[in-house]
Backbone as JSON, one array per atom type, in Angstrom:
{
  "sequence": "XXXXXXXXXXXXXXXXXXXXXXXXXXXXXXXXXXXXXXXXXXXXXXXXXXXXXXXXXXXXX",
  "N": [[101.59, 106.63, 99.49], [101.61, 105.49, 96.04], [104.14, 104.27, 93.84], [105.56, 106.97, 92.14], [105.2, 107.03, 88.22], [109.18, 107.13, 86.71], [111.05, 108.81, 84.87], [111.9, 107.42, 82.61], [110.23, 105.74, 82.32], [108.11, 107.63, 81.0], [109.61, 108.72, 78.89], [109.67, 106.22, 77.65], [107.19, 105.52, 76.96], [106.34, 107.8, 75.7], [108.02, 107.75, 73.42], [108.6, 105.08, 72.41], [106.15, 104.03, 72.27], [104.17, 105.24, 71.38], [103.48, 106.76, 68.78], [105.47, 109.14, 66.17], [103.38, 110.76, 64.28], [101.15, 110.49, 66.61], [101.85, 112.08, 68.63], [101.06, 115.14, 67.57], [98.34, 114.94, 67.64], [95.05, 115.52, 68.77], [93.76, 113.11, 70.39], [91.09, 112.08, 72.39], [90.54, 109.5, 73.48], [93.55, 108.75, 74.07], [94.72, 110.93, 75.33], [93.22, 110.33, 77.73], [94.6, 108.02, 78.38], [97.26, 108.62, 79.07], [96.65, 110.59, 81.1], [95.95, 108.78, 83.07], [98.1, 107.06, 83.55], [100.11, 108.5, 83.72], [98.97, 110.91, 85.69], [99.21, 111.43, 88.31], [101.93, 111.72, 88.28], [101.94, 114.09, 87.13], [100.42, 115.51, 88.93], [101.72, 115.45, 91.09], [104.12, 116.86, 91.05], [103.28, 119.53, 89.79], [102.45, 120.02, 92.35], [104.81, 120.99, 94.17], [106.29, 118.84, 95.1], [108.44, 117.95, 93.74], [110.84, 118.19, 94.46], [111.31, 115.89, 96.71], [111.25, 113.8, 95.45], [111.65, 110.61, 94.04], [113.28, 110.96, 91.52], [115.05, 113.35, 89.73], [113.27, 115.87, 89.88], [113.21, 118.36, 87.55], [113.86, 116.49, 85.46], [111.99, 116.82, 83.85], [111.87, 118.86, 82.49]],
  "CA": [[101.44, 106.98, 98.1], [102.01, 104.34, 95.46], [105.23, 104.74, 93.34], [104.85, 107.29, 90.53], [106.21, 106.77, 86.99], [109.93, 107.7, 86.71], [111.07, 109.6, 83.74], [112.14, 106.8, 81.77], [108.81, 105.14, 81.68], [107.72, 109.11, 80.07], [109.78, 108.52, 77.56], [109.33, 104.95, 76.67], [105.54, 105.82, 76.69], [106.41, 108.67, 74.26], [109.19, 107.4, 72.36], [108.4, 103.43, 71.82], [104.54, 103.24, 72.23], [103.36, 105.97, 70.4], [104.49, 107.15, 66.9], [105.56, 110.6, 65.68], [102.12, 111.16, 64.19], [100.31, 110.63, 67.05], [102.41, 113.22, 69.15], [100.34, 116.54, 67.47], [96.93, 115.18, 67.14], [93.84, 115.6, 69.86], [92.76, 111.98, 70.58], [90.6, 111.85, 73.81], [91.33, 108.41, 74.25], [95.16, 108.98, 74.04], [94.54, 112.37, 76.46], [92.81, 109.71, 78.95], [95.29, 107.19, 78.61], [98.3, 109.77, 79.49], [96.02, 110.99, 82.63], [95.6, 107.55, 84.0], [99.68, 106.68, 83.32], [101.08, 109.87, 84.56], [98.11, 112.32, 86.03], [99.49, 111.63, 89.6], [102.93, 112.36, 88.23], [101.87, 115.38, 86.96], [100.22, 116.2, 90.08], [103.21, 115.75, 92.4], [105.12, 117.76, 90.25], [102.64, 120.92, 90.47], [102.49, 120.55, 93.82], [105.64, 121.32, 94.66], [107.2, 117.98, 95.86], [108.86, 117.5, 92.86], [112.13, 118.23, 95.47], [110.96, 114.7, 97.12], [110.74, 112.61, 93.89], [113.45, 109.99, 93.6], [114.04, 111.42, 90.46], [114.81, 114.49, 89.92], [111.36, 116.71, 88.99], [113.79, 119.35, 86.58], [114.31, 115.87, 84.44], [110.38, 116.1, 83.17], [111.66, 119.7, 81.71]],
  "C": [[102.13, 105.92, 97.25], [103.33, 105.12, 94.51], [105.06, 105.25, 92.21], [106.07, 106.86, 89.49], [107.92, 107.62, 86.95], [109.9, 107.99, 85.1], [111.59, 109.25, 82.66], [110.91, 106.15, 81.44], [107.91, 106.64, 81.09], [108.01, 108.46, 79.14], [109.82, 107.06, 76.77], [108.25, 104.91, 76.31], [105.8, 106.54, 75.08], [107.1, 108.41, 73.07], [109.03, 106.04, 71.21], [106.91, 103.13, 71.69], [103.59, 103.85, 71.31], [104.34, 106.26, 69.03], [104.55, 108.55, 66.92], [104.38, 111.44, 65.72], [101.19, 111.35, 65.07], [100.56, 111.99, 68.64], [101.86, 114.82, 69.09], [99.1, 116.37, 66.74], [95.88, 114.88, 68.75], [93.3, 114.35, 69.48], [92.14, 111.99, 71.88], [91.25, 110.57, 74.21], [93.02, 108.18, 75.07], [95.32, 110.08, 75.43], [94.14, 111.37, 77.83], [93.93, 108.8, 79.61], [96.63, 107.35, 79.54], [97.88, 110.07, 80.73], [96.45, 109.91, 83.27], [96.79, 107.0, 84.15], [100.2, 107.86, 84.56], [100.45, 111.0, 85.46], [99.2, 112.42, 87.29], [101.17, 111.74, 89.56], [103.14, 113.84, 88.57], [101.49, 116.44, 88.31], [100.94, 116.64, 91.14], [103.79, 116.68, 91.87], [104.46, 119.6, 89.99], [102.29, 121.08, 91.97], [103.34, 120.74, 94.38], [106.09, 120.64, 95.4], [107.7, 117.81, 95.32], [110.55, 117.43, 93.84], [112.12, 116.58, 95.89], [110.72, 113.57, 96.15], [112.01, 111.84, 93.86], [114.38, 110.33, 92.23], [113.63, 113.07, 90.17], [113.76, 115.39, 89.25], [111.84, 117.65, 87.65], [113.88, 118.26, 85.4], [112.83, 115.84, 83.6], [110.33, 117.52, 82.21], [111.74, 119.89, 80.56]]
}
């Protein structure tokens, strides 16, 4: 499995790349972009390896 995003590249995504504004609006593109960054985060993390994550899975709460 390739190395997923840790939970500082989250928030530099969220923090430094995007703006405030674009935080509570429905862009598809933006929705795709997020998938294709983090889906297979997200996925580990509902599947219940989040235990196995070099970082800890409770830090994405």
């Amino acid at each position: 499995m390739a190395r997923l995003p840790d939970t500082e590249a989250v928030i530099r995504f969220w923090f430094d790349e995007l703006t405030p504004a674009q935080w509570f609006r429905k862009v598809l593109e933006l929705d795709g972009e997020i998938a294709a960054r983090f889906g297979e985060l997200l996925a580990a993390l509902a599947s219940g390896i989040g235990h196995r994550l070099e970082v800890p899975w409770r830090a994405f709460l």
